C-alpha cells in the first residue's frame, strides 16, 4: 500500500482498501468510542449481566453518558407487570455492569414499561395453484423456457410453505 502525505484530515492516509473506522474523522471516532462502545457491549452481553430470568422480561433501550448536568443513565424497557422484579435487582445490575467494564459506567437505571401483547393476524387461505402474487405471476408467465417456468413456480410454493 502507498501512503499519501499532507492531506487535510490527517498527516498521512492509506490508499486502497480501508476499514470504515479509518475513514472517519478523529472527532467522530472519539464520540463513537465513548458512547457507542458501552451501549453495544451492554447489548451483546445483556444475558450475562442480568441473568436468564430478567433477560426474558427486559432489554436495554438507550444509554446516556454523564455530563456536567447529569449522571450516566441506562434506560431499560421492562415488560408490564415485572417492574418490581427489576427494581429489586437494580443494585445488582449496576454493580455487575461496572465490574464488567472495569470502571464506573452506569450510575443510574431508568425503567420504562411496555405491553407485550402478541397480535396475530389470520392470513387468507391461498389456493395451491395461485401461490404467487399477481405481479410476479405475470413475469413468470412471460418466461419462455418451460423448465425455468416450472422451477420458479415450485420455488414460490416452497417460500409460501415456510
PDB file of N, CA and C in Angstrom, residues 20-60:
ATOM      1  N   UNK A  20     -13.772   0.896   7.767  1.00  0.00           N
ATOM      2  CA  UNK A  20     -14.679   2.027   7.960  1.00  0.00           C
ATOM      3  C   UNK A  20     -14.179   2.935   9.061  1.00  0.00           C
ATOM      4  N   UNK A  21     -13.596   2.341  10.098  1.00  0.00           N
ATOM      5  CA  UNK A  21     -13.101   3.107  11.237  1.00  0.00           C
ATOM      6  C   UNK A  21     -12.016   4.091  10.806  1.00  0.00           C
ATOM      7  N   UNK A  22     -11.165   3.701   9.858  1.00  0.00           N
ATOM      8  CA  UNK A  22     -10.073   4.566   9.433  1.00  0.00           C
ATOM      9  C   UNK A  22     -10.535   5.728   8.569  1.00  0.00           C
ATOM     10  N   UNK A  23     -11.716   5.635   7.966  1.00  0.00           N
ATOM     11  CA  UNK A  23     -12.183   6.707   7.094  1.00  0.00           C
ATOM     12  C   UNK A  23     -12.872   7.833   7.862  1.00  0.00           C
ATOM     13  N   UNK A  24     -13.223   7.611   9.123  1.00  0.00           N
ATOM     14  CA  UNK A  24     -13.923   8.630   9.899  1.00  0.00           C
ATOM     15  C   UNK A  24     -12.960   9.696  10.417  1.00  0.00           C
ATOM     16  N   UNK A  25     -13.515  10.860  10.708  1.00  0.00           N
ATOM     17  CA  UNK A  25     -12.729  11.935  11.296  1.00  0.00           C
ATOM     18  C   UNK A  25     -12.373  11.595  12.740  1.00  0.00           C
ATOM     19  N   UNK A  26     -11.337  12.253  13.248  1.00  0.00           N
ATOM     20  CA  UNK A  26     -10.877  11.962  14.617  1.00  0.00           C
ATOM     21  C   UNK A  26     -11.935  12.308  15.655  1.00  0.00           C
ATOM     22  N   UNK A  27     -12.640  13.424  15.472  1.00  0.00           N
ATOM     23  CA  UNK A  27     -13.663  13.837  16.439  1.00  0.00           C
ATOM     24  C   UNK A  27     -14.817  12.845  16.490  1.00  0.00           C
ATOM     25  N   UNK A  28     -15.200  12.318  15.332  1.00  0.00           N
ATOM     26  CA  UNK A  28     -16.297  11.353  15.283  1.00  0.00           C
ATOM     27  C   UNK A  28     -15.870  10.041  15.929  1.00  0.00           C
ATOM     28  N   UNK A  29     -14.624   9.651  15.737  1.00  0.00           N
ATOM     29  CA  UNK A  29     -14.117   8.430  16.367  1.00  0.00           C
ATOM     30  C   UNK A  29     -14.212   8.521  17.881  1.00  0.00           C
ATOM     31  N   UNK A  30     -13.876   9.686  18.428  1.00  0.00           N
ATOM     32  CA  UNK A  30     -13.926   9.857  19.884  1.00  0.00           C
ATOM     33  C   UNK A  30     -15.350   9.687  20.407  1.00  0.00           C
ATOM     34  N   UNK A  31     -16.325  10.264  19.703  1.00  0.00           N
ATOM     35  CA  UNK A  31     -17.722  10.168  20.123  1.00  0.00           C
ATOM     36  C   UNK A  31     -18.206   8.722  20.064  1.00  0.00           C
ATOM     37  N   UNK A  32     -17.872   8.028  18.985  1.00  0.00           N
ATOM     38  CA  UNK A  32     -18.300   6.633  18.838  1.00  0.00           C
ATOM     39  C   UNK A  32     -17.646   5.761  19.898  1.00  0.00           C
ATOM     40  N   UNK A  33     -16.366   5.966  20.137  1.00  0.00           N
ATOM     41  CA  UNK A  33     -15.683   5.158  21.145  1.00  0.00           C
ATOM     42  C   UNK A  33     -16.223   5.419  22.543  1.00  0.00           C
ATOM     43  N   UNK A  34     -16.601   6.657  22.827  1.00  0.00           N
ATOM     44  CA  UNK A  34     -17.123   6.982  24.156  1.00  0.00           C
ATOM     45  C   UNK A  34     -18.501   6.383  24.393  1.00  0.00           C
ATOM     46  N   UNK A  35     -19.435   6.693  23.508  1.00  0.00           N
ATOM     47  CA  UNK A  35     -20.825   6.365  23.770  1.00  0.00           C
ATOM     48  C   UNK A  35     -21.273   5.061  23.127  1.00  0.00           C
ATOM     49  N   UNK A  36     -20.886   4.821  21.922  1.00  0.00           N
ATOM     50  CA  UNK A  36     -21.370   3.649  21.205  1.00  0.00           C
ATOM     51  C   UNK A  36     -20.811   2.352  21.740  1.00  0.00           C
ATOM     52  N   UNK A  37     -19.614   2.380  22.233  1.00  0.00           N
ATOM     53  CA  UNK A  37     -18.965   1.179  22.718  1.00  0.00           C
ATOM     54  C   UNK A  37     -19.688   0.600  23.933  1.00  0.00           C
ATOM     55  N   UNK A  38     -20.055   1.443  24.862  1.00  0.00           N
ATOM     56  CA  UNK A  38     -20.707   0.982  26.099  1.00  0.00           C
ATOM     57  C   UNK A  38     -22.059   0.357  25.789  1.00  0.00           C
ATOM     58  N   UNK A  39     -22.852   1.022  24.953  1.00  0.00           N
ATOM     59  CA  UNK A  39     -24.184   0.505  24.638  1.00  0.00           C
ATOM     60  C   UNK A  39     -24.109  -0.791  23.842  1.00  0.00           C
ATOM     61  N   UNK A  40     -23.211  -0.872  22.878  1.00  0.00           N
ATOM     62  CA  UNK A  40     -23.117  -2.090  22.067  1.00  0.00           C
ATOM     63  C   UNK A  40     -22.611  -3.265  22.897  1.00  0.00           C
ATOM     64  N   UNK A  41     -21.665  -3.026  23.778  1.00  0.00           N
ATOM     65  CA  UNK A  41     -21.189  -4.107  24.663  1.00  0.00           C
ATOM     66  C   UNK A  41     -22.282  -4.529  25.638  1.00  0.00           C
ATOM     67  N   UNK A  42     -23.071  -3.582  26.107  1.00  0.00           N
ATOM     68  CA  UNK A  42     -24.176  -3.913  27.008  1.00  0.00           C
ATOM     69  C   UNK A  42     -25.206  -4.769  26.295  1.00  0.00           C
ATOM     70  N   UNK A  43     -25.530  -4.419  25.059  1.00  0.00           N
ATOM     71  CA  UNK A  43     -26.490  -5.213  24.286  1.00  0.00           C
ATOM     72  C   UNK A  43     -26.003  -6.635  24.061  1.00  0.00           C
ATOM     73  N   UNK A  44     -24.740  -6.769  23.678  1.00  0.00           N
ATOM     74  CA  UNK A  44     -24.238  -8.106  23.354  1.00  0.00           C
ATOM     75  C   UNK A  44     -24.055  -8.977  24.588  1.00  0.00           C
ATOM     76  N   UNK A  45     -23.885  -8.397  25.750  1.00  0.00           N
ATOM     77  CA  UNK A  45     -23.668  -9.185  26.967  1.00  0.00           C
ATOM     78  C   UNK A  45     -24.815  -9.031  27.973  1.00  0.00           C
ATOM     79  N   UNK A  46     -25.985  -8.638  27.519  1.00  0.00           N
ATOM     80  CA  UNK A  46     -27.111  -8.372  28.400  1.00  0.00           C
ATOM     81  C   UNK A  46     -27.546  -9.621  29.176  1.00  0.00           C
ATOM     82  N   UNK A  47     -27.513 -10.764  28.529  1.00  0.00           N
ATOM     83  CA  UNK A  47     -27.920 -12.012  29.180  1.00  0.00           C
ATOM     84  C   UNK A  47     -26.989 -12.342  30.336  1.00  0.00           C
ATOM     85  N   UNK A  48     -25.707 -12.100  30.165  1.00  0.00           N
ATOM     86  CA  UNK A  48     -24.730 -12.341  31.227  1.00  0.00           C
ATOM     87  C   UNK A  48     -24.904 -11.350  32.364  1.00  0.00           C
ATOM     88  N   UNK A  49     -25.200 -10.101  32.048  1.00  0.00           N
ATOM     89  CA  UNK A  49     -25.281  -9.051  33.069  1.00  0.00           C
ATOM     90  C   UNK A  49     -26.490  -9.233  33.974  1.00  0.00           C
ATOM     91  N   UNK A  50     -27.669  -9.480  33.405  1.00  0.00           N
ATOM     92  CA  UNK A  50     -28.889  -9.532  34.225  1.00  0.00           C
ATOM     93  C   UNK A  50     -29.284 -10.939  34.622  1.00  0.00           C
ATOM     94  N   UNK A  51     -28.842 -11.942  33.912  1.00  0.00           N
ATOM     95  CA  UNK A  51     -29.229 -13.308  34.233  1.00  0.00           C
ATOM     96  C   UNK A  51     -30.355 -13.786  33.332  1.00  0.00           C
ATOM     97  N   UNK A  52     -30.594 -15.090  33.391  1.00  0.00           N
ATOM     98  CA  UNK A  52     -31.559 -15.734  32.496  1.00  0.00           C
ATOM     99  C   UNK A  52     -32.990 -15.260  32.727  1.00  0.00           C
ATOM    100  N   UNK A  53     -33.410 -15.131  33.988  1.00  0.00           N
ATOM    101  CA  UNK A  53     -34.806 -14.772  34.291  1.00  0.00           C
ATOM    102  C   UNK A  53     -35.146 -13.347  33.864  1.00  0.00           C
ATOM    103  N   UNK A  54     -34.277 -12.401  34.184  1.00  0.00           N
ATOM    104  CA  UNK A  54     -34.539 -10.999  33.833  1.00  0.00           C
ATOM    105  C   UNK A  54     -34.316 -10.741  32.347  1.00  0.00           C
ATOM    106  N   UNK A  55     -33.498 -11.559  31.704  1.00  0.00           N
ATOM    107  CA  UNK A  55     -33.246 -11.400  30.277  1.00  0.00           C
ATOM    108  C   UNK A  55     -34.524 -11.571  29.474  1.00  0.00           C
ATOM    109  N   UNK A  56     -35.434 -12.414  29.938  1.00  0.00           N
ATOM    110  CA  UNK A  56     -36.682 -12.688  29.219  1.00  0.00           C
ATOM    111  C   UNK A  56     -37.692 -11.545  29.334  1.00  0.00           C
ATOM    112  N   UNK A  57     -37.551 -10.698  30.355  1.00  0.00           N
ATOM    113  CA  UNK A  57     -38.570  -9.667  30.582  1.00  0.00           C
ATOM    114  C   UNK A  57     -38.086  -8.244  30.325  1.00  0.00           C
ATOM    115  N   UNK A  58     -36.812  -8.032  30.013  1.00  0.00           N
ATOM    116  CA  UNK A  58     -36.331  -6.660  29.828  1.00  0.00           C
ATOM    117  C   UNK A  58     -35.178  -6.625  28.824  1.00  0.00           C
ATOM    118  N   UNK A  59     -34.922  -5.420  28.304  1.00  0.00           N
ATOM    119  CA  UNK A  59     -33.794  -5.194  27.407  1.00  0.00           C
ATOM    120  C   UNK A  59     -33.386  -3.723  27.486  1.00  0.00           C
ATOM    121  N   UNK A  60     -32.099  -3.422  27.256  1.00  0.00           N
ATOM    122  CA  UNK A  60     -31.662  -2.020  27.303  1.00  0.00           C
ATOM    123  C   UNK A  60     -32.098  -1.272  26.051  1.00  0.00           C
TER     124      UNK A  60
END
